Every structure is written in structure tokens, then in C-alpha cells.
C-alpha atoms as a printed R data frame, in Angstrom:
    type eleno elety resid chain resno       x      y       z
1   ATOM     1    CA   MET     A     1 146.829 61.469 203.723
2   ATOM     2    CA   VAL     A     2 146.873 57.734 202.695
3   ATOM     3    CA   ARG     A     3 148.335 55.928 205.999
4   ATOM     4    CA   ASN     A     4 149.911 52.251 205.336
5   ATOM     5    CA   LYS     A     5 149.602 50.973 209.102
6   ATOM     6    CA   ASP     A     6 152.737 50.787 211.273
7   ATOM     7    CA   SER     A     7 155.166 52.283 207.996
8   ATOM     8    CA   LYS     A     8 157.549 55.073 208.680
9   ATOM     9    CA   LYS     A     9 158.083 55.921 205.169
10  ATOM    10    CA   TRP     A    10 156.428 58.675 203.863
11  ATOM    11    CA   VAL     A    11 156.326 60.385 200.357
12  ATOM    12    CA   ILE     A    12 154.828 63.835 199.092
13  ATOM    13    CA   GLY     A    13 152.928 63.874 195.894
14  ATOM    14    CA   LEU     A    14 152.954 67.248 194.346
15  ATOM    15    CA   HIS     A    15 150.357 68.083 191.772
16  ATOM    16    CA   GLY     A    16 150.949 70.196 188.601
17  ATOM    17    CA   PHE     A    17 149.519 73.508 187.145
18  ATOM    18    CA   LYS     A    18 146.023 74.019 187.371
19  ATOM    19    CA   ARG     A    19 145.645 70.247 188.839
20  ATOM    20    CA   ASN     A    20 144.680 69.431 192.758
21  ATOM    21    CA   LYS     A    21 146.139 67.263 195.390
22  ATOM    22    CA   TYR     A    22 143.969 64.297 193.762
23  ATOM    23    CA   MET     A    23 146.368 64.491 190.716
24  ATOM    24    CA   GLY     A    24 149.420 64.415 193.068
25  ATOM    25    CA   LEU     A    25 147.758 61.271 194.601
26  ATOM    26    CA   ARG     A    26 147.541 59.568 191.320
27  ATOM    27    CA   ASN     A    27 150.841 60.022 190.751
28  ATOM    28    CA   VAL     A    28 152.020 58.553 193.826
29  ATOM    29    CA   PHE     A    29 149.853 55.844 194.722
30  ATOM    30    CA   HIS     A    30 151.798 53.244 193.444
31  ATOM    31    CA   LEU     A    31 154.134 53.578 196.112
32  ATOM    32    CA   TYR     A    32 151.440 52.919 199.035
33  ATOM    33    CA   ASP     A    33 151.837 49.212 197.773
34  ATOM    34    CA   LYS     A    34 155.974 49.260 198.479
35  ATOM    35    CA   GLY     A    35 154.558 50.342 201.950
36  ATOM    36    CA   TYR     A    36 154.698 54.387 201.777
37  ATOM    37    CA   ASN     A    37 152.548 56.521 203.574
38  ATOM    38    CA   ILE     A    38 151.326 59.367 201.356
39  ATOM    39    CA   VAL     A    39 150.508 63.022 201.632
40  ATOM    40    CA   CYS     A    40 149.362 65.536 199.084
41  ATOM    41    CA   PHE     A    41 147.906 68.840 199.455
42  ATOM    42    CA   ASP     A    42 146.767 71.668 196.812
43  ATOM    43    CA   GLY     A    43 149.113 73.770 195.889
44  ATOM    44    CA   PHE     A    44 148.760 77.518 196.711
45  ATOM    45    CA   ALA     A    45 145.847 79.136 194.694
46  ATOM    46    CA   HIS     A    46 145.096 75.589 193.437
47  ATOM    47    CA   GLY     A    47 141.990 73.063 194.504
48  ATOM    48    CA   LEU     A    48 140.473 74.157 197.783
49  ATOM    49    CA   THR     A    49 143.494 76.502 198.818
50  ATOM    50    CA   TYR     A    50 143.118 80.154 199.036
51  ATOM    51    CA   GLY     A    51 144.788 82.605 196.609
52  ATOM    52    CA   LYS     A    52 143.996 83.977 193.320
53  ATOM    53    CA   TYR     A    53 147.315 83.287 191.451
54  ATOM    54    CA   SER     A    54 149.784 80.766 191.654
55  ATOM    55    CA   ASP     A    55 153.992 81.589 191.874
56  ATOM    56    CA   PHE     A    56 154.760 78.359 190.288
57  ATOM    57    CA   GLY     A    57 156.325 76.647 193.325
58  ATOM    58    CA   LEU     A    58 157.744 79.432 195.161
59  ATOM    59    CA   THR     A    59 154.910 79.271 197.961
60  ATOM    60    CA   ASN     A    60 154.618 75.881 197.900
61  ATOM    61    CA   SER     A    61 158.080 75.235 198.554
62  ATOM    62    CA   LYS     A    62 157.465 76.831 201.877
63  ATOM    63    CA   VAL     A    63 154.292 74.789 202.190
64  ATOM    64    CA   LEU     A    64 156.037 72.128 201.572
65  ATOM    65    CA   ASN     A    65 158.849 72.445 204.167
66  ATOM    66    CA   ASP     A    66 155.756 73.033 206.550
67  ATOM    67    CA   VAL     A    67 154.376 69.654 205.670
68  ATOM    68    CA   ILE     A    68 158.031 68.118 205.906
69  ATOM    69    CA   MET     A    69 158.336 69.331 209.761
70  ATOM    70    CA   TRP     A    70 154.812 68.517 210.533
71  ATOM    71    CA   LEU     A    71 155.602 65.074 209.586
72  ATOM    72    CA   LYS     A    72 158.630 64.933 211.358
73  ATOM    73    CA   ASN     A    73 156.688 66.556 214.629
74  ATOM    74    CA   THR     A    74 153.736 64.275 214.302
75  ATOM    75    CA   TYR     A    75 154.734 60.706 213.463
76  ATOM    76    CA   GLU     A    76 158.274 58.905 213.798
77  ATOM    77    CA   VAL     A    77 159.948 59.057 210.351
78  ATOM    78    CA   GLU     A    78 162.658 57.241 208.968
79  ATOM    79    CA   GLU     A    79 162.367 58.400 205.197
80  ATOM    80    CA   ILE     A    80 160.595 61.057 203.175
81  ATOM    81    CA   GLY     A    81 160.468 61.474 199.343
82  ATOM    82    CA   VAL     A    82 158.962 64.198 197.208
83  ATOM    83    CA   PHE     A    83 157.334 63.729 193.870
84  ATOM    84    CA   GLY     A    84 156.125 66.550 191.640
85  ATOM    85    CA   THR     A    85 155.234 66.654 188.140
86  ATOM    86    CA   SER     A    86 155.168 70.148 186.174
87  ATOM    87    CA   MET     A    87 154.549 72.658 188.906
88  ATOM    88    CA   GLY     A    88 154.891 70.068 191.418
89  ATOM    89    CA   ALA     A    89 158.440 69.383 189.882
90  ATOM    90    CA   THR     A    90 159.250 73.085 190.248
91  ATOM    91    CA   THR     A    91 158.182 73.135 193.860
92  ATOM    92    CA   SER     A    92 159.930 70.030 194.562
93  ATOM    93    CA   LEU     A    93 163.287 71.309 192.967
94  ATOM    94    CA   TYR     A    94 163.122 74.714 194.542
95  ATOM    95    CA   PHE     A    95 162.564 73.306 197.792
96  ATOM    96    CA   ALA     A    96 165.671 71.277 197.612
97  ATOM    97    CA   LYS     A    97 168.215 73.681 196.001
98  ATOM    98    CA   ASN     A    98 166.911 76.692 198.691
99  ATOM    99    CA   ILE     A    99 164.858 75.085 201.781
100 ATOM   100    CA   MET     A   100 166.354 71.819 202.601
101 ATOM   101    CA   LYS     A   101 170.038 72.654 202.620
102 ATOM   102    CA   LYS     A   102 169.026 74.859 205.443
103 ATOM   103    CA   ILE     A   103 166.912 72.500 207.816
104 ATOM   104    CA   LYS     A   104 167.976 69.187 209.255
105 ATOM   105    CA   LEU     A   105 165.796 66.279 207.256
106 ATOM   106    CA   THR     A   106 167.257 63.382 210.069
107 ATOM   107    CA   GLY     A   107 167.421 62.808 213.568
């Protein structure tokens, strides 16, 4: 997590296959200069997380949902964006199609 003091805008950076959270950070760090807070995490079976086999985004989309809900419950959030490359893009699209429509992201 990289925080911008007093910012209520967030972006979650998702990494690609065989990468880790630092690649996700590299892909969204330019948004820090635009006032966004940044959150990145190691996808399932990548980096320092547990697991032997990746499912290319299905499990990570559930983790992404948990991260978004944690942000909303922990901080005052006005805006959340998700940016992913490769497997991270698959994760974000699966999340948008199958999970986001089932939860309330505002209010």
C-alpha cells in the first residue's frame, strides 16, 4: 500500500502471470502523482502467497472483492479503480462481469 495523505481515491494494481505485487505497483505508480492511494497484492500462487497452482484470475477476483470491501470498511473511499495486465486484466474483467454487479460499490 502506498498512501497519499488525505486522498480518498484508490487504485488497485494487479500483476500478470508469474509476477508479483511489485509489478502491479510499477504499472499504477504514475497514478500516485495524480493523487491516488495504491494497493497491490500478490495473486493466488504468486509472489509470497500460498498455493501451488494459479487459476488465472478466478480466485484473485474473489480476493480483489475482499480487498475492495476492506478498503471501503477501513477508509473513507470516494473512488476505486482497478488496473491489471495479463492475468491481472483477466482478474479485473472476471470481477467486473461476475462479482461487481452483485455488490454495492458506492454509498
